[in-house]
Coordinates of C-alpha atoms in Angstrom, one line a residue:
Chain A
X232 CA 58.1 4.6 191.3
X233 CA 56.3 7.9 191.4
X234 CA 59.0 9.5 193.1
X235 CA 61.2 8.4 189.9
X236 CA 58.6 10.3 187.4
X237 CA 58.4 13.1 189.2
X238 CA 62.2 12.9 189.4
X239 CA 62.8 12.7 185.5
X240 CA 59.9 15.6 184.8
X241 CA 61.4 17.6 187.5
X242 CA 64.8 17.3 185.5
X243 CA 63.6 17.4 182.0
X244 CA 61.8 21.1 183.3
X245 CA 65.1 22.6 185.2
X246 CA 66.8 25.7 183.4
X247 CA 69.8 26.0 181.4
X248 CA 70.2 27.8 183.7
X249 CA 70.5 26.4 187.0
X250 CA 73.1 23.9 185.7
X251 CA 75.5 26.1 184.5
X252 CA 75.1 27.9 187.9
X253 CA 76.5 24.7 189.4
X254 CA 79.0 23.9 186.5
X255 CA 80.1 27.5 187.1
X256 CA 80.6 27.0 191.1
X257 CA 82.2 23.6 190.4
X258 CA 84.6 25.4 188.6
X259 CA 85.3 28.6 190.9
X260 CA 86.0 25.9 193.9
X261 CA 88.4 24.4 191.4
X262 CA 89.9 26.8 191.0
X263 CA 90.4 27.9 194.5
X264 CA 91.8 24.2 195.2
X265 CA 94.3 24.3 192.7
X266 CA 95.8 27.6 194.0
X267 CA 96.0 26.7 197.5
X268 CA 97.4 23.3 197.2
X269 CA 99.7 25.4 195.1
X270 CA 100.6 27.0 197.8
X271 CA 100.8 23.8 199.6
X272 CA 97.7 24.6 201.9
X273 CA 96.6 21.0 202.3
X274 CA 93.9 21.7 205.0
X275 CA 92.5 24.8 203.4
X276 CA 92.4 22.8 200.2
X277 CA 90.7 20.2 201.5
X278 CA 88.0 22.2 203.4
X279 CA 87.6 24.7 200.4
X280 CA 87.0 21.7 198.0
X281 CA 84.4 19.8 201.0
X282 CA 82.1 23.5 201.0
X283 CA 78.7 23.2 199.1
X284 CA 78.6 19.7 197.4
X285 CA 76.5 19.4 194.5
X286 CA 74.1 16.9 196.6
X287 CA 71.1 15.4 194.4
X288 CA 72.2 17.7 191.5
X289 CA 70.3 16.0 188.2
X290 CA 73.6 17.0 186.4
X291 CA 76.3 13.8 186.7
X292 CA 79.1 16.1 184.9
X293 CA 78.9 18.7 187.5
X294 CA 79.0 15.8 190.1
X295 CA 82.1 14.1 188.2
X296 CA 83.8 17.3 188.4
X297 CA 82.9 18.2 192.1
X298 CA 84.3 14.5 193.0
X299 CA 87.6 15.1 190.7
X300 CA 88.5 18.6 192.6
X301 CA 87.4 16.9 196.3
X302 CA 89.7 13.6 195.5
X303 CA 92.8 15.8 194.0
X304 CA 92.4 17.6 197.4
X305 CA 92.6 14.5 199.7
X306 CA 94.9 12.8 197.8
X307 CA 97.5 15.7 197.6
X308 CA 97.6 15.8 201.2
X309 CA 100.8 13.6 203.1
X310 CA 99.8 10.6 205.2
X311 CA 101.3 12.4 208.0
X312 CA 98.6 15.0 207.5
X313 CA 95.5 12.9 207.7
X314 CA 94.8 13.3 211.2
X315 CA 95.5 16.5 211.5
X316 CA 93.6 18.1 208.6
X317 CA 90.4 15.3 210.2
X318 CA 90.6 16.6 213.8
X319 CA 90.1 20.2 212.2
X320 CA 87.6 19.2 210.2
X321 CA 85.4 17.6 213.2
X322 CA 86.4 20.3 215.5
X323 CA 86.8 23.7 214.3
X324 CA 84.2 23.0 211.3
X325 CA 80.3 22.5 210.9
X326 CA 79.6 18.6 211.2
X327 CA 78.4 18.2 207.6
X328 CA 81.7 18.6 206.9
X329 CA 82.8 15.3 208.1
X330 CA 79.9 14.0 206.5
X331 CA 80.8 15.0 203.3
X332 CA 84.0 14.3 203.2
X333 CA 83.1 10.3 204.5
X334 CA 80.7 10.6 201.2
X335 CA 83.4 11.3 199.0
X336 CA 85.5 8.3 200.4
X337 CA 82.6 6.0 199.5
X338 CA 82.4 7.8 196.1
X339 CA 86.1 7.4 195.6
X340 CA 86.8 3.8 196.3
X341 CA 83.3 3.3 194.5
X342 CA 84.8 4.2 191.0
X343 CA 88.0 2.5 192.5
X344 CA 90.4 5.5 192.1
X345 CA 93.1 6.2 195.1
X346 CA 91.8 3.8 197.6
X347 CA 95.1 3.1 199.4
X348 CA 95.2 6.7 200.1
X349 CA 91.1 6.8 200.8
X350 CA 91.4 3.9 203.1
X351 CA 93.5 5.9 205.1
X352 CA 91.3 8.8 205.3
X353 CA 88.3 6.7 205.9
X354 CA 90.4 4.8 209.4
X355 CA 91.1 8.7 210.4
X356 CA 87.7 9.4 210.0
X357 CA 86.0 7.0 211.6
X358 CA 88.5 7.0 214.3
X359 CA 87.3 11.1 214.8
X360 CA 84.2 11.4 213.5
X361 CA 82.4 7.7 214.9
X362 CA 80.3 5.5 212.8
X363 CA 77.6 8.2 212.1
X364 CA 79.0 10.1 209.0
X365 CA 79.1 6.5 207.5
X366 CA 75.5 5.4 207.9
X367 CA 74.7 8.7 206.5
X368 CA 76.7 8.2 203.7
X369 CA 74.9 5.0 202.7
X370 CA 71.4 6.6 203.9
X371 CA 71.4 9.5 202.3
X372 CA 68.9 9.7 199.0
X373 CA 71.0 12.8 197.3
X374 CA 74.1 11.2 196.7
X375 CA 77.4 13.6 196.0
Chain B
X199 CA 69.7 -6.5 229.7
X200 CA 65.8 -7.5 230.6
X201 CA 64.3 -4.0 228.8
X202 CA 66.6 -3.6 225.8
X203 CA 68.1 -6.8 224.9
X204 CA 67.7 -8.6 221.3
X205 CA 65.7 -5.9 219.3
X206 CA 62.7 -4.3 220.0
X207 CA 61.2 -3.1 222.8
X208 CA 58.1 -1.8 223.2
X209 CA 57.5 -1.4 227.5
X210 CA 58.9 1.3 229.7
X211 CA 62.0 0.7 232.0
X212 CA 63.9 2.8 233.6
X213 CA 62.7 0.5 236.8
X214 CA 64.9 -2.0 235.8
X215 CA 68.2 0.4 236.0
X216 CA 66.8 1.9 239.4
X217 CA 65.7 -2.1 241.1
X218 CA 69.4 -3.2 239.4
X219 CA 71.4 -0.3 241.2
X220 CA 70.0 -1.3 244.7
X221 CA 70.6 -4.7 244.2
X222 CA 74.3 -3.8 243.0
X223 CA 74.5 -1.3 245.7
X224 CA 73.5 -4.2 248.1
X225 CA 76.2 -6.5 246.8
X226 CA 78.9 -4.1 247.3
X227 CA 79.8 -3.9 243.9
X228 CA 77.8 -1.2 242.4
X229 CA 80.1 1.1 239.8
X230 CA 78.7 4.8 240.0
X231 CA 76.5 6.0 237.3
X232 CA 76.9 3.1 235.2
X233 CA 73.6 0.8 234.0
X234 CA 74.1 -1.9 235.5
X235 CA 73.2 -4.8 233.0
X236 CA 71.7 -7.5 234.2
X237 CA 70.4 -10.9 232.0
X238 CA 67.8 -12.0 233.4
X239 CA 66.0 -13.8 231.0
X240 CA 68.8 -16.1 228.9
X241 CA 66.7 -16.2 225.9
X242 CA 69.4 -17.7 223.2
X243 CA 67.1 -16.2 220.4
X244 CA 66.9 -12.8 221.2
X245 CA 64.2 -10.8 222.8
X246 CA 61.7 -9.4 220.5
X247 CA 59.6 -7.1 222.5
X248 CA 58.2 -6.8 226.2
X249 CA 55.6 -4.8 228.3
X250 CA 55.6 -3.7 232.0
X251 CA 52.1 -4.6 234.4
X252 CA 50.8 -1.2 235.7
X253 CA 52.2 -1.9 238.9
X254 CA 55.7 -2.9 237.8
X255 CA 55.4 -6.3 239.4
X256 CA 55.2 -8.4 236.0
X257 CA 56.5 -8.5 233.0
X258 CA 55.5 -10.2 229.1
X259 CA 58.3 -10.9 227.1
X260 CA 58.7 -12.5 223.7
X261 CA 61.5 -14.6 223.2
X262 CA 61.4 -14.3 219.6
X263 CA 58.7 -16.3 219.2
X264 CA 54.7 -16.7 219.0
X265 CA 54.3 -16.9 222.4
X266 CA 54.4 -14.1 225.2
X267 CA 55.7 -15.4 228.4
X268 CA 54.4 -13.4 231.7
X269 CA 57.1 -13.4 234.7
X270 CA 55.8 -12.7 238.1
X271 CA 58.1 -10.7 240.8
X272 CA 60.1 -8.9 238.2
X273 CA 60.5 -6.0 240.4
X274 CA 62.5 -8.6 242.9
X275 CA 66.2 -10.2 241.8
X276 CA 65.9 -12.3 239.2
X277 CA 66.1 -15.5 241.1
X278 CA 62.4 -14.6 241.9
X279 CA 61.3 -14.0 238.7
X280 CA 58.3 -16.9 238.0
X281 CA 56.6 -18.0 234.8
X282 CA 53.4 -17.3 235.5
X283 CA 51.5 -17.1 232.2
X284 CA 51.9 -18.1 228.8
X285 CA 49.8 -16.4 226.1
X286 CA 49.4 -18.8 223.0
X287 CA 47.6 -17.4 220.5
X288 CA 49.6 -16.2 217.4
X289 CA 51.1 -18.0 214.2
X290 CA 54.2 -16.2 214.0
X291 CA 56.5 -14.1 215.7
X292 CA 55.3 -11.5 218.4
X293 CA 56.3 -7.9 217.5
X294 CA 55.0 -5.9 219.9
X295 CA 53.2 -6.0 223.2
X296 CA 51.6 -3.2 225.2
X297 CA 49.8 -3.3 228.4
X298 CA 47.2 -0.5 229.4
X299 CA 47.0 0.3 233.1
X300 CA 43.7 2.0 232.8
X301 CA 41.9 -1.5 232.7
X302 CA 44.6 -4.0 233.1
X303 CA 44.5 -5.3 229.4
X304 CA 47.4 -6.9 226.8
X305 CA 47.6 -6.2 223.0
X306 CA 49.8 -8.2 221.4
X307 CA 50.7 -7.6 217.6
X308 CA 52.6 -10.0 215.6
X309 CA 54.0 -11.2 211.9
X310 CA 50.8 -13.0 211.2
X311 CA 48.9 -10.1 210.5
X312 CA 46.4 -10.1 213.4
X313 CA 46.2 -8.5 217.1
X314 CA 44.8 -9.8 219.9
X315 CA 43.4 -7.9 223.2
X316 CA 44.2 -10.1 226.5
X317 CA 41.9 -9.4 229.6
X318 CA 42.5 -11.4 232.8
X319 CA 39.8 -12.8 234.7
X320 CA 39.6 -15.5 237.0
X321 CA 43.2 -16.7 236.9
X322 CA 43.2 -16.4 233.3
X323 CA 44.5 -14.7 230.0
X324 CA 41.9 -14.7 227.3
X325 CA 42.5 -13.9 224.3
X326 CA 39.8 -12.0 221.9
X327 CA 40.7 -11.3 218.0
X328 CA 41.1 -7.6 217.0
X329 CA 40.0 -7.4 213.3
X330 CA 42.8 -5.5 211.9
X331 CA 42.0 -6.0 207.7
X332 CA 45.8 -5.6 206.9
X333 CA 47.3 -8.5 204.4
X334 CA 51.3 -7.6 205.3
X335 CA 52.9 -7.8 209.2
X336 CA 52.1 -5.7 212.1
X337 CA 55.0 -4.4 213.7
X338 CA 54.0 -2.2 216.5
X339 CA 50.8 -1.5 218.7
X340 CA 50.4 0.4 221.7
X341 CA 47.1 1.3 223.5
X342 CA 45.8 5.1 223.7
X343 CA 46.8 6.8 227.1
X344 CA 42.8 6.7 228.2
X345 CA 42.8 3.0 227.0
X346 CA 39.9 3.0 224.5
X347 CA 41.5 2.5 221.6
X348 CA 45.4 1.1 220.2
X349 CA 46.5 1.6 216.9
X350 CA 48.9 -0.9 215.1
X351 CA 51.9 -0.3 212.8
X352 CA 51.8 -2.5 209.6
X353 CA 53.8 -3.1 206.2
X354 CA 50.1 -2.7 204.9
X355 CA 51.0 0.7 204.6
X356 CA 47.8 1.5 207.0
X357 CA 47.3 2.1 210.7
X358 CA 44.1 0.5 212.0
X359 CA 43.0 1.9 215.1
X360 CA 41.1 -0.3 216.6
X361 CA 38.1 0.6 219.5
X362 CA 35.8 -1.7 221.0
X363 CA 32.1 -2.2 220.2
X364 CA 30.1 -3.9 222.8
X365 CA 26.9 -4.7 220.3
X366 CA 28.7 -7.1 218.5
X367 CA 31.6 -7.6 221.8
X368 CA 34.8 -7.5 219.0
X369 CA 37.4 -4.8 218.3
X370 CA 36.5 -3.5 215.4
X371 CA 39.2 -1.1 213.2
X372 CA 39.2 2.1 211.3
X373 CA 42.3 2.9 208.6
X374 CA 44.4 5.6 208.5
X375 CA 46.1 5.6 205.1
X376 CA 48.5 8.6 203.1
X377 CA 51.6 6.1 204.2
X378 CA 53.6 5.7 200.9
X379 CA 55.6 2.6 202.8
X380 CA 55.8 0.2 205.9
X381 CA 54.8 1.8 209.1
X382 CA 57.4 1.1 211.8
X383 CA 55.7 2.8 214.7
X384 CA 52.8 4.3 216.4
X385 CA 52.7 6.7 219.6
X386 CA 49.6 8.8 221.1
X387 CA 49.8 12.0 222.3
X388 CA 48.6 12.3 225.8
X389 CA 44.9 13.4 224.7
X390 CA 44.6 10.4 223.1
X391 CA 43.3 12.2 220.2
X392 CA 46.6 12.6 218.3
X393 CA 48.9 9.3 216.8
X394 CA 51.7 10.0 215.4
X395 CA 53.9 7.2 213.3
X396 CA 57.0 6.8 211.1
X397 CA 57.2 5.1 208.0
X398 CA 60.3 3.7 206.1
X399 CA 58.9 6.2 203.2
X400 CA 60.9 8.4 205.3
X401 CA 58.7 11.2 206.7
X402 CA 57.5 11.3 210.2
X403 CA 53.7 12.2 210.3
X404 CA 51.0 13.4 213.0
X405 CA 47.2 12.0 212.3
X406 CA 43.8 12.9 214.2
X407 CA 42.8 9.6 215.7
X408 CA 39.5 11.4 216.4
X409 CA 36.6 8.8 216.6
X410 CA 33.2 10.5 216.6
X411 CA 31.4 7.7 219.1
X412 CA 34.0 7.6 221.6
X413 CA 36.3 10.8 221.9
X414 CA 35.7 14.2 222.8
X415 CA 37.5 16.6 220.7
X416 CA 40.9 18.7 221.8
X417 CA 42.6 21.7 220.6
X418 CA 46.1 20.7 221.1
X419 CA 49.5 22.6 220.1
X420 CA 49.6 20.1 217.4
X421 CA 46.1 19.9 216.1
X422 CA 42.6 20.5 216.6
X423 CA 40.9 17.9 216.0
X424 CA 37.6 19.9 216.5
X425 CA 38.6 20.7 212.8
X426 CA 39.5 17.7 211.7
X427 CA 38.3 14.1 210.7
X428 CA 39.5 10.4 211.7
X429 CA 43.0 10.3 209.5
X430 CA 42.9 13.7 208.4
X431 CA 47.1 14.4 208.1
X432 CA 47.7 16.9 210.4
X433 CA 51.3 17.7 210.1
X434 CA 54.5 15.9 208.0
X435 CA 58.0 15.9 208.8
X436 CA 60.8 14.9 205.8
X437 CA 64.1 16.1 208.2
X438 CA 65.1 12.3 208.3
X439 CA 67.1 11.3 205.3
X440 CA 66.7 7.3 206.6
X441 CA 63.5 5.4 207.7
X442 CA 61.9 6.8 210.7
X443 CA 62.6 3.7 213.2
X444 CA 60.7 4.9 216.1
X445 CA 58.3 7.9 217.7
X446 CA 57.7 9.4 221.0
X447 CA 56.0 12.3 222.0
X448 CA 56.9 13.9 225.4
X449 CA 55.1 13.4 229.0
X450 CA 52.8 16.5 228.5
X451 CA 52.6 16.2 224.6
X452 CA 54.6 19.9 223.6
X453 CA 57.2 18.0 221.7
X454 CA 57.3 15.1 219.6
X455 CA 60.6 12.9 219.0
X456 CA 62.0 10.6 216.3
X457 CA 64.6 8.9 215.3
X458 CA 66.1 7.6 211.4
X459 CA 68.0 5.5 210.1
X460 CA 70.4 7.9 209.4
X461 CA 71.6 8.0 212.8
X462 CA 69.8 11.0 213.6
X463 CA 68.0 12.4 216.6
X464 CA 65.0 15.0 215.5
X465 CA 62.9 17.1 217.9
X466 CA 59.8 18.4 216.8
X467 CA 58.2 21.2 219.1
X468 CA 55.3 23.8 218.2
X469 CA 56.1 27.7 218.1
X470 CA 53.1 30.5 217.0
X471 CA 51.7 27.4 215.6
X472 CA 54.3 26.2 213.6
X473 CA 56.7 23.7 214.0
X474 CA 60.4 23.9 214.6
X475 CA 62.4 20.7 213.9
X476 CA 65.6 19.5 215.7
X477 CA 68.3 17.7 214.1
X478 CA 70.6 15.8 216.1
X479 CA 73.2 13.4 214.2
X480 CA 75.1 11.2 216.3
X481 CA 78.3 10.0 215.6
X482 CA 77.5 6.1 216.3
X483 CA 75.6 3.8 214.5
X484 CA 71.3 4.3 214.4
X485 CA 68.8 4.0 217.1
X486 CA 66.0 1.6 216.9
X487 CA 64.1 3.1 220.0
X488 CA 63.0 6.4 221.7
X489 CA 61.9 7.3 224.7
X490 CA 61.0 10.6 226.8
X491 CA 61.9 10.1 230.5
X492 CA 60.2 13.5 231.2
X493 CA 59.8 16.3 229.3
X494 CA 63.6 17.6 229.5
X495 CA 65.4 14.3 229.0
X496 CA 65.2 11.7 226.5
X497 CA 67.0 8.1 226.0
X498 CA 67.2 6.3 222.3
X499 CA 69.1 3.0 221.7
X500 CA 69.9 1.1 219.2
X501 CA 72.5 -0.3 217.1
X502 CA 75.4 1.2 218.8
X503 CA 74.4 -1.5 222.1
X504 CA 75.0 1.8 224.3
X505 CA 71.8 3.9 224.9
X506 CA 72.4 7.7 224.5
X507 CA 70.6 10.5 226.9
X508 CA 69.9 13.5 225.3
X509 CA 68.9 16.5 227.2
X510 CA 66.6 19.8 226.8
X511 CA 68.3 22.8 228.3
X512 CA 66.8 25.9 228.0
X513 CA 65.0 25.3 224.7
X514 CA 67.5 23.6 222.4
X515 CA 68.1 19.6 222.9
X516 CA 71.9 18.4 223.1
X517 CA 73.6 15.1 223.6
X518 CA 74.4 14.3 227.2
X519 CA 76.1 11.5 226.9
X520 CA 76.3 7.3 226.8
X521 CA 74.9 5.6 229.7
X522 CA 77.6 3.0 229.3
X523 CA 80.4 5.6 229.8
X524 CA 83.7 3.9 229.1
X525 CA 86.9 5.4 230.7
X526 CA 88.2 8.1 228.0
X527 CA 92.0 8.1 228.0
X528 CA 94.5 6.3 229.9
X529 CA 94.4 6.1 233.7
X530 CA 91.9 5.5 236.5
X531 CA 92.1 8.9 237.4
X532 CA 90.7 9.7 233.9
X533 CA 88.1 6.9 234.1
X534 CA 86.6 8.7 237.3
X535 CA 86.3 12.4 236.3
X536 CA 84.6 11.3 233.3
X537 CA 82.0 9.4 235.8
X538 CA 82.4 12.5 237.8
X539 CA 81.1 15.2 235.5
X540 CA 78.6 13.3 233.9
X541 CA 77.3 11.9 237.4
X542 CA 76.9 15.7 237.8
X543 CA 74.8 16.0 234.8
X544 CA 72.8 13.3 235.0
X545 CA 72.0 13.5 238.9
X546 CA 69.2 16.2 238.2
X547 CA 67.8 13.3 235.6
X548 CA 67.7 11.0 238.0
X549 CA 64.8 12.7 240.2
X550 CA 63.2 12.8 237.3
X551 CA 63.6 9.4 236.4
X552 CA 62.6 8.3 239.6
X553 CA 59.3 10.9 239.4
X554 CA 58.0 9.5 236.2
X555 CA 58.4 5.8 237.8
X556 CA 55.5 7.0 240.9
X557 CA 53.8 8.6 237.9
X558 CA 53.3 5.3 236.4
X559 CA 52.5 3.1 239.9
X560 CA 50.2 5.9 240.5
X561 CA 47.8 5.7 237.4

């Protein structure tokens, strides 16, 4: 319960500022998505749109958006492509990578939106990644 | 699986994968570098915690209930194992047991909110109350390395450490609060001076267990507690993003491990006095216990059913490996270079395992 208080005053006292910093990143990654799956760059897409989650952020619009440009990204990629663009991620990127990217899976077929496609991911995942990213996903306090 | 079956365990064993290997050997079907897993005890409902005798001969289990059970011969194959004791003295479950080989004693910490010190003498376990003052479960207790005192985990949100006073001949405890939530476990550093514990409020923490009467004050890496009073909070660690399930500090007390609920690993060490935190994430589900084999190599095991080595090499930890290593790919030929290479590995570990186990008969 205190945790909670100091939670709220903490977001009542953050600046404008800050939050447009994030709305304004939110937006450049978008950005940066859209042009590469433009390009058809699936697994660029999809590790562009996994960089820097807003993680905890007090601001739920920035976090809506984040989820919209990280879900577009997954769900423009083939089935084919799952396991390839997952083996990259695991191997050639950091590991909080493939946690992230099992957090917005949880987030996805939370709100119920593409979850054939997510369910897909989430197999390919698990099948690279282990079990680990997943307990993280439910453990983790700062949620994406 | 005698040491790590059911849930908790509180004793040390890497005897039992040593005693199980010559036995295997001696059968003619020992598989290389695997643990060999052996039941033992066929307790249907689980095994909640056990302890290992000083000299490795016996063992006390709980078998998920208030009783402990001693065995006799449990360094010898199982079909010498013999019930020798039973300890009776709790309501509830049994949640942890420790046994102290600098005088031979039991503490035994359960559900029903109280402890109770065993000492053997003439043929006998007796049993003499510890007066804990918690009103919520104690779920962990293990005895200080010199033996004068053991400190007890508790949804109380406190740790009594308890010492004995002869005037009055009772166990008698002293609080260390600052927990926002359930403690899950307690270890001592090696000076005895120093408890660390984690809590499910997520943080890992490192108290002076100091107690004026009885201790002589030490300026450790982690702490003087010269400086410093009974349950003064010496250091805090938030790198876990899960519940802390279990702590464990290392053989000669420079580095201090835990694991979360979050599946992750996190070493703790001191450099220029300040300390440098670890994090290991593994990619199966989380440990429930940890455990230094010496001060290079450490075992945690949990949920996954497969315990996982973890290894220091020059200064930065790494995973080793499982110790049930399962063929990867198709083929025996695949199945064996696996064994192969992390035989290799683990073949330094070994001496060491087999060092620390004459540490232990020795003291």
């Amino acid at each position: 319960e205190d945790d909670e208080e100091e939670e709220q005053q903490q977001q009542q006292q953050q600046p404008q500022v800050e939050r447009m910093g994030e709305a304004a990143e939110v937006q450049a990654r978008q950005r940066e998505v859209a042009g590469l799956l433009q390009h058809g760059k699936h697994r660029e897409a999809v590790k562009a749109a996994l960089q820097n989650p807003p993680l905890g952020s007090h601001d739920q619009a920035v976090k809506d958006m984040n989820t919209e440009v990280v879900l577009n990204a997954i769900c423009s990629a083939s089935d084919s492509e799952i396991d390839k663009i997952v083996a990259d991620l695991y191997h050639n990127s950091s590991p909080d990578l493939c946690d992230t990217l099992v957090k917005y899976i949880y987030k996805g077929l939370a709100d119920r939106k593409y979850c054939g496609v997510l369910l897909k991911w989430h197999a390919s995942a698990v099948n690279m990644a282990g079990l680990g990213p997943v307990v993280r996903a439910m453990t983790d306090r700062k949620t994406v | 699986r005698a040491a790590a079956g059911g849930a908790r365990g509180a004793g040390t064993g890497p005897a039992s994968g040593r005693a199980a290997r010559r036995r295997a050997r001696a059968r003619g079907t020992e598989r290389t570098r695997s643990a060999m897993a052996l039941r033992i005890v066929n307790a249907k409902h689980g095994i909640t915690c056990h302890a290992w005798s000083p000299d490795r001969k016996r063992i006390a289990v709980c078998e998920n209930s208030e009783k402990v059970i001693i065995y006799l011969n449990a360094d010898q194959d199982k079909v010498n194992w013999i019930k020798e004791h039973e300890l009776a003295a709790h309501d509830l479950v049994v949640s942890a047991i420790d046994w102290s080989p600098v005088h031979n004693k039991i503490v035994t910490c359960s559900h029903d909110r109280n402890a109770f010190v065993w000492t053997y003498s003439q043929g006998t376990w007796k049993a003499s109350m510890a007066i804990l003052r918690i009103n919520r479960a104690a779920l962990d207790v293990k005895w200080s390395p010199d033996g004068s005192k053991f400190a007890v985990a508790s949804g109380a949100k406190v740790v009594p450490v308890c010492h004995y006073e002869g005037a009055n001949d009772w166990w008698i405890s002293k609080m260390i609060k600052k927990h926002k939530s359930t403690v899950t476990s307690v270890a001592w550093h090696p000076s005895s001076q120093l408890l660390a514990t984690g809590s499910t409020d997520f943080r890992c923490r490192v108290f002076s267990a100091f107690i004026n009467d009885i201790d002589h004050s030490t300026n450790t890496v982690f702490g003087d507690t010269g400086r410093t009073r009974f349950g003064d909070l010496l250091l805090e660690f938030e790198a876990c993003n899960g519940w802390v399930e279990d702590v464990a500090w290392s053989p000669s007390g420079s580095t201090l491990a835990y694991i979360g609920h979050d599946s992750s690993v996190n070493f703790v060490s001191m450099a220029n006095g300040s300390p440098q935190v670890q994090t290991l994430k593994s990619r199966d589900l989380p440990n429930s216990k940890v455990f230094f084999l010496s001060d290079n190599v450490v075992v945690a095991a949990g949920h996954s059913f497969n315990p996982e080595i973890y290894q220091n090499a020059s200064g930065s930890w790494s995973f080793l490996g499982n110790l049930n290593q399962k063929g990867s790919g198709a083929g025996g030929m695949a199945v064996s270079r696996t064994y192969e290479r992390f035989g290799k590995k683990v073949g330094s570990t070994e001496r060491t395992w087999s060092h620390s186990r004459d540490d232990w008969a020795e003291r």
